[in-house]
Amino acid sequence: MADTVEIVFQPSGRRGRTLAGTTLLAAAQELGVGIEAVCGGKGVCGKCRVIVEEGRFEKLGIASSQGHVSALSPVEEKFFSREELERGYRLACLAQVNADLVVTVPEESRTAKQVILEQGKTRAYSLNPAVKQYSLTIEPAALDDARDDRQRLLDALAQSHGLEHLTVDYNVLRDLPQVLRQQDWQVTATVWQGQEVIRVVPGREAAPSLGIAIDIGTTTLAAFLCDLTTGELLGRASRMNPEIGYGEDVLARISYAMSNEDGRDKLQQVMLTAISELAAEMTAKIGRKALEVDEMVLVYNTAMHHFTLGLEPKFMGRSPFVPAVSAPLDIKARDLGIAINPAANIHSLPVEAGFVGPDNVAVLLAEEPYKSDKVKLIIDIGTNGEIDLGNKDRLLSTSCATGPALEGAQIAFGMRAAAGAIERVEIDAETKEPRYKVIGQETWYPELKFTGAQGICGSGIIDVVAALYTAGIISKAGRINGRLETPRVRKDENGRLEYVLAWAEETAIHKDITIKQGDIRAVQLAKGAIYTGAKYLMEKYGIEQVEEVILAGAFGSYINKQSALTLGLFPDCDLDNVKAVGNAAGDGARIALLDIDKRREAASVARQVEFVETAVEPDFQTRFMEALAIPHAKDSFPHLT
């Protein structure tokens, strides 16, 4: 039997045994300890910083030593200062545990509770759910009537409600005899799509059927609990996507699934567990049980669609990026292993093409550009960005590999939108001094001297790069001006220029929070991808100006529109016509949950949308390079002036 070692993670106190030779990151994942792993454990992002403690911990019963992990690698050396190495800093993805150990996860490496946008906007909808309830009085069994209990139920549904040719789910049959007799043959039957009985409960006045819609993002999950009888929203819940520990973006997760024999199963299982926990959490808050949920709708990008449904993701990660299935799917909850009514249906909206998945279809359902006279540009900004352009005459879409930079990853002091993240930034053009606001604080710096800042999130990153440009600290090409007379601009330990946004005494991490040249470049790459995709769609559609820009998703709702336009995140547009619509994908999922006609509409729209693969365009590289400039190398932005 292989040797195992004891490991304790602080400050959470989580402890357990793991195989000798396991990386600290893998051990943390096994024990449910949240450690940032932006690159999926490839040793390239430097975010999974941990401290290997030295000494005997009597209370824990462990003697820990830096010698109890594998030798320091050359890759790790470049991420730490000499002082940090002496303190015991290591990268969790590379350091392997060989003997008992105590490991501290510093604040900047913890996966904090993110501010997750659940709310969309108020939208009209029709109520025509897939499941409906029917009250019944069933003719009791008698010696002169040899019909079985199943047939009595089906006959009553046909006679009282005109429902014929129904089937009965096996799970219902198991307890049907007892249920029918519990209240003198008075029951309530729940029927799915007029085709199958999926629940029978005693009495003619049963509790209303429940349904759940979930927007499964690359970074976050947002769930909505609805009364399927009235359409009322009964509750919301959200959490971080549990697959983050296996890679920040979808390509890193596809790589994990391909390179580990049980990788695909692990990715699916952590997701199904999270979905089941969200269902239990929301139903418990209203005094119900997850087993009372009779219908669920899931939306996600194509990679998350494959991970969640357990489909082979390998060919999504290579050209021509073909999905296993594009059509909408209906799957029994018990077949997926989601802990709701085992007979319940899980509906997955269709995939459009490539990485443009059901979440984009849900955005289209919510915004309905295909019914509009006005040409709309819809941008759902996330780790994987989707862009739609058009109206009732024609609709185009594309996807762009935005990467996680706009969500705080790939940024030296980047973090997700959690308490302690800098979310708003202004810079005085004369003094070059910043003002900034931290999530969880109402007062801005410098009015608030100790801000407790831990890093900077996506909205703050957009603000700070735009502010650096308008203050003359960076050029149109994004280069920091090292000739400025300000202590805020300096060289880092590697001799590269950086801008000090927050001094160490202001922060909770006791370090200067800086914006490095590499951070600015990462933002340029992300915004360049979005801008280039939008411009290709405009050209294919035959327009030079968009009438309306719609920013969907959490990121689009929190960013400053002026900063986004200054940066060149999207083509020039009157800021009065730039609108944030919140979690449109979540709204679309709820619409599909409450109205099966909208599911048919979604399937039709998904097939009508023209997908544009921008990466194969012959001048893509030239256009992309032009879009890296702030706001753009050639295009004019009259609304900025």
Tab-separated table of N, CA, C and O in Angstrom, residues 239 268-278 337:
chain	number	residue	atom	x	y	z
A	239	ARG	N	-22.574	30.684	-6.248
A	239	ARG	CA	-21.289	30.247	-5.694
A	239	ARG	C	-20.243	30.261	-6.805
A	239	ARG	O	-20.576	30.391	-7.984
A	268	GLN	N	-17.024	16.613	-13.988
A	268	GLN	CA	-18.475	16.460	-13.951
A	268	GLN	C	-18.987	16.325	-12.521
A	268	GLN	O	-19.974	16.953	-12.141
A	269	GLN	N	-18.306	15.525	-11.727
A	269	GLN	CA	-18.812	15.242	-10.394
A	269	GLN	C	-18.832	16.471	-9.496
A	269	GLN	O	-19.790	16.699	-8.753
A	270	VAL	N	-17.769	17.293	-9.561
A	270	VAL	CA	-17.772	18.483	-8.704
A	270	VAL	C	-18.890	19.437	-9.119
A	270	VAL	O	-19.483	20.122	-8.287
A	271	MET	N	-19.213	19.461	-10.429
A	271	MET	CA	-20.291	20.331	-10.893
A	271	MET	C	-21.652	19.801	-10.462
A	271	MET	O	-22.505	20.560	-9.981
A	272	LEU	N	-21.885	18.508	-10.626
A	272	LEU	CA	-23.179	17.936	-10.237
A	272	LEU	C	-23.409	18.068	-8.736
A	272	LEU	O	-24.529	18.321	-8.290
A	273	THR	N	-22.338	17.927	-7.976
A	273	THR	CA	-22.448	18.123	-6.521
A	273	THR	C	-22.844	19.557	-6.206
A	273	THR	O	-23.716	19.801	-5.364
A	274	ALA	N	-22.222	20.522	-6.891
A	274	ALA	CA	-22.547	21.934	-6.659
A	274	ALA	C	-23.996	22.227	-7.041
A	274	ALA	O	-24.702	22.953	-6.323
A	275	ILE	N	-24.471	21.674	-8.146
A	275	ILE	CA	-25.860	21.889	-8.569
A	275	ILE	C	-26.822	21.325	-7.529
A	275	ILE	O	-27.808	21.963	-7.154
A	276	SER	N	-26.534	20.124	-7.051
A	276	SER	CA	-27.391	19.500	-6.034
A	276	SER	C	-27.401	20.318	-4.747
A	276	SER	O	-28.446	20.482	-4.099
A	277	GLU	N	-26.243	20.855	-4.378
A	277	GLU	CA	-26.159	21.666	-3.158
A	277	GLU	C	-26.926	22.974	-3.308
A	277	GLU	O	-27.576	23.432	-2.359
A	278	LEU	N	-26.867	23.589	-4.490
A	278	LEU	CA	-27.647	24.808	-4.732
A	278	LEU	C	-29.137	24.524	-4.621
A	278	LEU	O	-29.899	25.316	-4.050
A	337	GLY	N	-27.428	12.296	-12.120
A	337	GLY	CA	-26.991	12.232	-10.730
A	337	GLY	C	-27.201	13.528	-9.983
A	337	GLY	O	-26.479	13.834	-9.028
